[in-house]
């Protein structure tokens, strides 16, 4: 567990997932002391460490080359390596562990690793960084699940191939099925294969919770051993998430720490019962609960995109921001995301009618059969006080502003239509205040000021176009017209976490 995060909640607590986004990591060198220390060690310690690490890596690479020498590819895939080649893996592990020690990252082991006959699969979580790779050396060189492209890399590829990995072929249409088949074959084979090591989350988080486990590791229905990873350090220089420091910065900051720890804990082997053998998702969830408890952190069933959507909706102060993820899921199941029903409604300029809407009208507007239970579920999200009427405008703005990658300016345009009580685009001060409050999170009194500045001639209304040309000239609205924040993050950290078992879902 990261020292900075105080985790008191476990899976049993009532817990509001909408407040969490584990795909962010903030890392600042706080004090001047830290900064001076880092600068000093960059000069004194870093070069020595880098040289030693490079030497060890080259040694490991050469051993992998020797170990693979004269071994046809088919052999590598069809049966486990044996004899002197197998013995060499021990040497690679030793060198690998030395690499980490040379970098100042000490790997501490708790518990006992099961043998392959006790547990053919090791399930490792939480996955938070590329440093997690060290677990391969600690666990005696198990097979990993990797993308085909990683094996082509001339350096890493040799080491990866030496683990006899299960490859995921991205361009194979049956990739998911084939990967699962291969995992099942390996896990249930009578041959002496290495154990299989899987990070079931498939992507990195900041270890504040466990996200959904992909069921790949759980299809074979064999006993598995859960393995927890912790980084109990004062300064978290390892976490590699979508929004956070780059890999190079993390490497630099970690190598300039005098030492840091990685704790690897083997939990007792988990043997699935009959129900879990039949249902890999159930098996996955139950194992996740065991691990969450051991780690003292909650579980969270949202994807990165879900978390981003919620964070954005809350920042914008969209109506009903916290339920929008669930609402969008329902919309998807109803097929509304494929049609333009809602867009057409706001274009029809009769939004003023939408403030009080019953389930009958709701069904009619969305063109969904009144007896569809999903429709009622959707309605309930907005009918908080069971009065039988909802403010349909809140629904329209919320779902339209968060669908199809709209930027904030688009959302404002939508809000201008939704909250237009004149029906002709002339926004009263009240409409305008509501619009800015529910898209830019601006307080009503401030919004009124903006209104007055736009409406210099005293017409007592503004339009979207007038707002736009006003905002273009004002520094405080500049962000509306630049590249959105999430696009910047995407282009910066384009290919972030090794999502190797993405396809084994
Ligand atoms: C990690 O994620 C949690 C939300 O799950 C967040 O509150 C916390 O600030 C994040 N930690 C860091 C160091 O960014
Ligand atoms: C690893 O094995 C694959 C085939 O399984 C092969 O195509 C690839 O070239 C190998 N990588 C290296 C670096 O030898
Ligand atoms: C939706 O938002 C309105 C105010 O914007 C609030 O009164 C209502 O309780 C919210 N409903 C839910 C389900 O959060
Ligand atoms: C609560 O009920 C009243 C009618 O009883 C209604 O006017 C109001 O809009 C409702 N509020 C919400 C958030 O549904
Ligand atoms: C407008 O949005 C802000 C969020 O920044 C909120 O605090 C405020 O209560 C909202 N409503 C009004 C009437 O100002």
Short mmCIF file of C-alpha atoms in Angstrom, two decimals, residues 214-504:
data_model
loop_
_atom_site.label_atom_id
_atom_site.label_comp_id
_atom_site.label_asym_id
_atom_site.label_seq_id
_atom_site.Cartn_x
_atom_site.Cartn_y
_atom_site.Cartn_z
CA UNK A 214 -10.77 -9.99 -16.41
CA UNK A 215 -11.81 -13.62 -16.30
CA UNK A 216 -8.97 -15.01 -18.49
CA UNK A 217 -7.08 -16.50 -15.55
CA UNK A 218 -10.23 -18.06 -14.19
CA UNK A 219 -11.50 -19.98 -17.22
CA UNK A 220 -9.46 -23.14 -16.53
CA UNK A 221 -11.20 -23.45 -13.14
CA UNK A 222 -8.01 -24.66 -11.48
CA UNK A 223 -6.75 -23.57 -8.06
CA UNK A 224 -4.98 -20.24 -8.24
CA UNK A 225 -2.67 -18.43 -5.88
CA UNK A 226 -3.44 -14.75 -5.26
CA UNK A 227 -0.33 -12.59 -5.00
CA UNK A 228 -0.51 -9.05 -3.63
CA UNK A 229 1.97 -6.33 -4.52
CA UNK A 230 2.61 -3.37 -2.28
CA UNK A 231 5.06 -0.50 -2.46
CA UNK A 232 5.34 0.65 1.16
CA UNK A 233 7.44 3.74 0.47
CA UNK A 234 7.15 7.30 1.76
CA UNK A 235 7.43 8.77 -1.71
CA UNK A 236 5.58 6.86 -4.41
CA UNK A 237 7.93 7.02 -7.38
CA UNK A 238 6.63 3.91 -9.13
CA UNK A 239 2.94 4.36 -9.98
CA UNK A 240 2.41 4.59 -13.72
CA UNK A 241 -1.17 5.54 -14.61
CA UNK A 242 -3.02 7.30 -17.40
CA UNK A 243 -2.76 10.67 -15.70
CA UNK A 244 0.58 11.02 -14.02
CA UNK A 245 4.35 11.09 -14.51
CA UNK A 246 5.96 9.46 -17.54
CA UNK A 247 7.87 6.18 -17.40
CA UNK A 248 11.20 7.94 -17.75
CA UNK A 249 10.49 10.32 -14.89
CA UNK A 250 9.47 7.40 -12.68
CA UNK A 251 12.61 5.50 -13.58
CA UNK A 252 14.75 8.52 -12.81
CA UNK A 253 13.07 9.29 -9.48
CA UNK A 254 13.15 5.65 -8.39
CA UNK A 255 16.80 5.19 -9.25
CA UNK A 256 17.69 8.32 -7.29
CA UNK A 257 16.08 7.06 -4.08
CA UNK A 258 18.60 5.51 -1.73
CA UNK A 259 16.30 2.51 -1.47
CA UNK A 260 12.66 1.64 -1.89
CA UNK A 261 10.63 -1.47 -1.23
CA UNK A 262 8.37 -3.72 -3.18
CA UNK A 263 6.49 -6.18 -1.03
CA UNK A 264 5.20 -9.36 -2.62
CA UNK A 265 2.76 -11.38 -0.55
CA UNK A 266 1.66 -14.89 -1.46
CA UNK A 267 -1.84 -15.53 -0.13
CA UNK A 268 -3.18 -19.05 0.51
CA UNK A 269 -4.14 -21.01 -2.60
CA UNK A 270 -7.76 -20.40 -3.63
CA UNK A 271 -9.53 -23.56 -4.81
CA UNK A 272 -12.73 -22.86 -6.75
CA UNK A 273 -15.98 -24.57 -5.80
CA UNK A 274 -18.31 -26.07 -8.42
CA UNK A 275 -20.22 -22.83 -9.00
CA UNK A 276 -16.99 -20.90 -9.48
CA UNK A 277 -15.64 -23.52 -11.89
CA UNK A 278 -18.73 -23.05 -14.03
CA UNK A 279 -18.71 -19.27 -13.83
CA UNK A 280 -15.27 -17.65 -14.36
CA UNK A 281 -16.66 -14.19 -13.61
CA UNK A 282 -17.92 -15.32 -10.22
CA UNK A 283 -14.56 -17.00 -9.55
CA UNK A 284 -12.77 -13.78 -10.55
CA UNK A 285 -14.95 -11.65 -8.29
CA UNK A 286 -14.52 -13.88 -5.29
CA UNK A 287 -10.75 -13.96 -5.67
CA UNK A 288 -10.77 -10.20 -6.01
CA UNK A 289 -12.70 -9.89 -2.75
CA UNK A 290 -10.13 -12.02 -0.96
CA UNK A 291 -7.31 -9.85 -2.29
CA UNK A 292 -9.10 -6.59 -1.54
CA UNK A 293 -9.52 -7.71 2.03
CA UNK A 294 -5.86 -8.66 2.35
CA UNK A 295 -4.86 -5.30 0.90
CA UNK A 296 -7.43 -3.32 2.88
CA UNK A 297 -8.74 -1.50 -0.18
CA UNK A 298 -12.16 -1.36 -1.87
CA UNK A 299 -13.16 -2.88 -5.18
CA UNK A 300 -14.40 -0.75 -8.06
CA UNK A 301 -16.20 -1.85 -11.20
CA UNK A 302 -15.51 1.06 -13.45
CA UNK A 303 -13.25 1.29 -16.46
CA UNK A 304 -10.86 4.12 -17.15
CA UNK A 305 -13.39 5.72 -19.49
CA UNK A 306 -16.11 5.51 -16.84
CA UNK A 307 -13.89 7.23 -14.31
CA UNK A 308 -12.95 9.94 -16.73
CA UNK A 309 -16.57 10.54 -17.57
CA UNK A 310 -17.53 10.90 -13.91
CA UNK A 311 -14.61 13.17 -13.11
CA UNK A 312 -15.46 15.38 -16.03
CA UNK A 313 -19.17 15.44 -15.27
CA UNK A 314 -18.45 16.50 -11.71
CA UNK A 315 -15.96 19.17 -12.78
CA UNK A 316 -18.56 20.59 -15.13
CA UNK A 317 -21.27 20.35 -12.46
CA UNK A 318 -23.53 18.57 -14.96
CA UNK A 319 -26.90 17.71 -13.46
CA UNK A 320 -26.84 14.31 -11.76
CA UNK A 321 -23.15 13.88 -12.50
CA UNK A 322 -22.65 10.96 -10.15
CA UNK A 323 -25.26 8.70 -11.75
CA UNK A 324 -24.35 9.48 -15.35
CA UNK A 325 -22.21 6.38 -15.81
CA UNK A 326 -25.10 4.13 -14.86
CA UNK A 327 -27.48 6.22 -16.93
CA UNK A 328 -25.23 5.90 -19.97
CA UNK A 329 -25.05 2.13 -19.50
CA UNK A 330 -28.84 1.94 -19.48
CA UNK A 331 -29.02 4.17 -22.53
CA UNK A 332 -26.64 1.83 -24.28
CA UNK A 333 -28.77 -1.20 -23.42
CA UNK A 334 -31.83 0.61 -24.73
CA UNK A 335 -30.02 1.39 -27.98
CA UNK A 336 -30.39 5.13 -27.44
CA UNK A 337 -26.71 5.77 -28.02
CA UNK A 338 -27.14 4.48 -31.57
CA UNK A 339 -30.09 6.71 -32.42
CA UNK A 340 -30.33 10.48 -32.47
CA UNK A 341 -33.59 10.65 -30.56
CA UNK A 342 -32.34 13.04 -27.90
CA UNK A 343 -30.47 15.28 -30.36
CA UNK A 344 -33.61 15.60 -32.45
CA UNK A 345 -35.61 16.56 -29.38
CA UNK A 346 -33.35 19.46 -28.48
CA UNK A 347 -33.22 20.60 -32.09
CA UNK A 348 -37.02 20.80 -32.15
CA UNK A 349 -36.89 23.91 -29.93
CA UNK A 350 -39.67 22.92 -27.60
CA UNK A 351 -37.38 22.34 -24.64
CA UNK A 352 -39.48 24.57 -22.41
CA UNK A 353 -42.02 21.77 -22.23
CA UNK A 354 -39.51 19.42 -20.71
CA UNK A 355 -39.30 20.66 -17.14
CA UNK A 356 -42.03 18.33 -15.84
CA UNK A 357 -42.23 15.01 -17.60
CA UNK A 358 -44.12 11.86 -16.60
CA UNK A 359 -43.15 8.31 -17.49
CA UNK A 360 -45.76 8.33 -20.28
CA UNK A 361 -44.21 11.36 -21.91
CA UNK A 362 -40.72 10.04 -21.22
CA UNK A 363 -41.50 6.83 -23.11
CA UNK A 364 -43.07 8.82 -25.91
CA UNK A 365 -40.18 11.28 -26.30
CA UNK A 366 -37.56 8.53 -26.30
CA UNK A 367 -39.72 6.33 -28.51
CA UNK A 368 -39.47 3.31 -26.21
CA UNK A 369 -42.27 0.92 -25.26
CA UNK A 370 -43.84 1.90 -21.96
CA UNK A 371 -43.58 -1.64 -20.62
CA UNK A 372 -39.81 -1.83 -21.05
CA UNK A 373 -38.38 -2.36 -17.55
CA UNK A 374 -35.14 -0.62 -18.53
CA UNK A 375 -37.11 2.51 -19.31
CA UNK A 376 -38.53 2.52 -15.80
CA UNK A 377 -35.08 2.01 -14.36
CA UNK A 378 -33.82 4.99 -16.34
CA UNK A 379 -36.75 7.11 -15.20
CA UNK A 380 -36.10 6.19 -11.58
CA UNK A 381 -32.60 7.63 -11.73
CA UNK A 382 -34.14 11.06 -12.15
CA UNK A 383 -37.29 10.63 -10.10
CA UNK A 384 -35.50 10.80 -6.77
CA UNK A 385 -38.54 11.73 -4.71
CA UNK A 386 -40.92 9.31 -6.45
CA UNK A 387 -43.20 12.14 -7.47
CA UNK A 388 -43.76 10.58 -10.88
CA UNK A 389 -42.38 13.59 -12.71
CA UNK A 390 -38.80 14.37 -13.65
CA UNK A 391 -36.97 17.34 -15.04
CA UNK A 392 -36.30 15.96 -18.52
CA UNK A 393 -33.88 18.80 -19.23
CA UNK A 394 -31.47 17.43 -16.65
CA UNK A 395 -31.59 14.07 -18.38
CA UNK A 396 -31.00 15.58 -21.84
CA UNK A 397 -28.10 17.76 -20.82
CA UNK A 398 -26.40 15.04 -18.76
CA UNK A 399 -26.51 12.32 -21.39
CA UNK A 400 -25.80 14.49 -24.41
CA UNK A 401 -22.90 16.32 -22.80
CA UNK A 402 -21.21 13.04 -21.89
CA UNK A 403 -21.80 11.05 -25.05
CA UNK A 404 -19.72 10.97 -28.22
CA UNK A 405 -16.63 12.76 -26.84
CA UNK A 406 -18.19 16.18 -26.80
CA UNK A 407 -16.03 19.05 -25.61
CA UNK A 408 -17.21 21.66 -23.14
CA UNK A 409 -18.11 24.20 -25.79
CA UNK A 410 -20.41 21.65 -27.46
CA UNK A 411 -21.93 20.96 -24.09
CA UNK A 412 -22.63 24.65 -23.57
CA UNK A 413 -24.31 24.73 -26.96
CA UNK A 414 -26.50 21.81 -25.94
CA UNK A 415 -27.28 23.43 -22.61
CA UNK A 416 -28.30 26.60 -24.45
CA UNK A 417 -30.92 24.60 -26.29
CA UNK A 418 -32.05 22.56 -23.29
CA UNK A 419 -32.51 25.54 -20.96
CA UNK A 420 -33.88 27.96 -23.56
CA UNK A 421 -37.27 28.97 -22.18
CA UNK A 422 -37.92 31.35 -25.09
CA UNK A 423 -37.73 28.54 -27.65
CA UNK A 424 -35.97 30.82 -30.13
CA UNK A 425 -32.47 30.94 -28.69
CA UNK A 426 -32.98 34.09 -26.61
CA UNK A 427 -31.62 33.16 -23.20
CA UNK A 428 -32.94 35.00 -20.18
CA UNK A 429 -30.55 35.79 -17.30
CA UNK A 430 -31.96 32.82 -15.36
CA UNK A 431 -31.54 30.44 -18.28
CA UNK A 432 -28.04 31.69 -18.84
CA UNK A 433 -27.05 31.30 -15.19
CA UNK A 434 -28.33 27.76 -15.18
CA UNK A 435 -26.42 26.97 -18.36
CA UNK A 436 -23.11 28.25 -17.02
CA UNK A 437 -23.69 26.60 -13.67
CA UNK A 438 -24.29 23.21 -15.26
CA UNK A 439 -21.44 23.26 -17.76
CA UNK A 440 -18.69 25.49 -16.40
CA UNK A 441 -19.63 25.19 -12.72
CA UNK A 442 -19.84 28.97 -12.45
CA UNK A 443 -21.82 30.40 -9.54
CA UNK A 444 -25.09 32.14 -10.34
CA UNK A 445 -23.93 35.60 -9.27
CA UNK A 446 -20.81 35.33 -11.43
CA UNK A 447 -22.88 34.11 -14.35
CA UNK A 448 -25.06 37.19 -13.96
CA UNK A 449 -21.98 39.38 -14.24
CA UNK A 450 -20.99 37.64 -17.45
CA UNK A 451 -24.54 38.10 -18.71
CA UNK A 452 -24.40 41.83 -18.09
CA UNK A 453 -21.08 42.16 -19.85
CA UNK A 454 -22.41 40.39 -22.92
CA UNK A 455 -25.76 42.16 -22.89
CA UNK A 456 -24.31 45.71 -22.92
CA UNK A 457 -27.28 47.11 -24.83
CA UNK A 458 -29.82 45.89 -22.29
CA UNK A 459 -31.88 43.52 -24.44
CA UNK A 460 -32.23 41.27 -21.40
CA UNK A 461 -31.31 38.21 -23.38
CA UNK A 462 -28.15 36.69 -24.86
CA UNK A 463 -27.61 33.99 -27.45
CA UNK A 464 -25.11 31.18 -27.68
CA UNK A 465 -23.31 32.95 -30.53
CA UNK A 466 -22.96 36.13 -28.48
CA UNK A 467 -21.59 34.17 -25.58
CA UNK A 468 -19.14 32.43 -27.88
CA UNK A 469 -17.73 35.61 -29.41
CA UNK A 470 -17.47 37.15 -25.94
CA UNK A 471 -15.71 34.11 -24.50
CA UNK A 472 -13.19 33.96 -27.36
CA UNK A 473 -11.77 37.27 -26.20
CA UNK A 474 -11.56 36.43 -22.51
CA UNK A 475 -8.64 34.69 -20.87
CA UNK A 476 -10.82 32.93 -18.30
CA UNK A 477 -12.65 31.07 -21.07
CA UNK A 478 -9.54 30.28 -23.11
CA UNK A 479 -9.66 26.62 -22.12
CA UNK A 480 -12.89 26.25 -24.09
CA UNK A 481 -11.05 26.86 -27.30
CA UNK A 482 -7.83 24.93 -26.74
CA UNK A 483 -7.25 21.22 -26.96
CA UNK A 484 -9.18 19.50 -24.20
CA UNK A 485 -7.21 18.24 -21.23
CA UNK A 486 -7.93 14.60 -21.79
CA UNK A 487 -6.81 14.79 -25.39
CA UNK A 488 -3.48 16.17 -24.20
CA UNK A 489 -3.10 13.35 -21.71
CA UNK A 490 -3.89 10.82 -24.42
CA UNK A 491 -1.28 12.11 -26.80
CA UNK A 492 1.32 12.34 -24.08
CA UNK A 493 0.85 8.90 -22.63
CA UNK A 494 -0.37 7.25 -25.79
CA UNK A 495 0.72 3.71 -25.11
CA UNK A 496 0.78 3.56 -21.42
CA UNK A 497 0.19 0.40 -19.48
CA UNK A 498 1.08 -3.02 -20.82
CA UNK A 499 -2.45 -4.19 -21.42
CA UNK A 500 -1.38 -7.67 -22.24
CA UNK A 501 -4.35 -9.62 -21.10
CA UNK A 502 -6.86 -7.17 -22.47
CA UNK A 503 -7.94 -9.78 -24.98
CA UNK A 504 -8.41 -12.56 -22.48
#
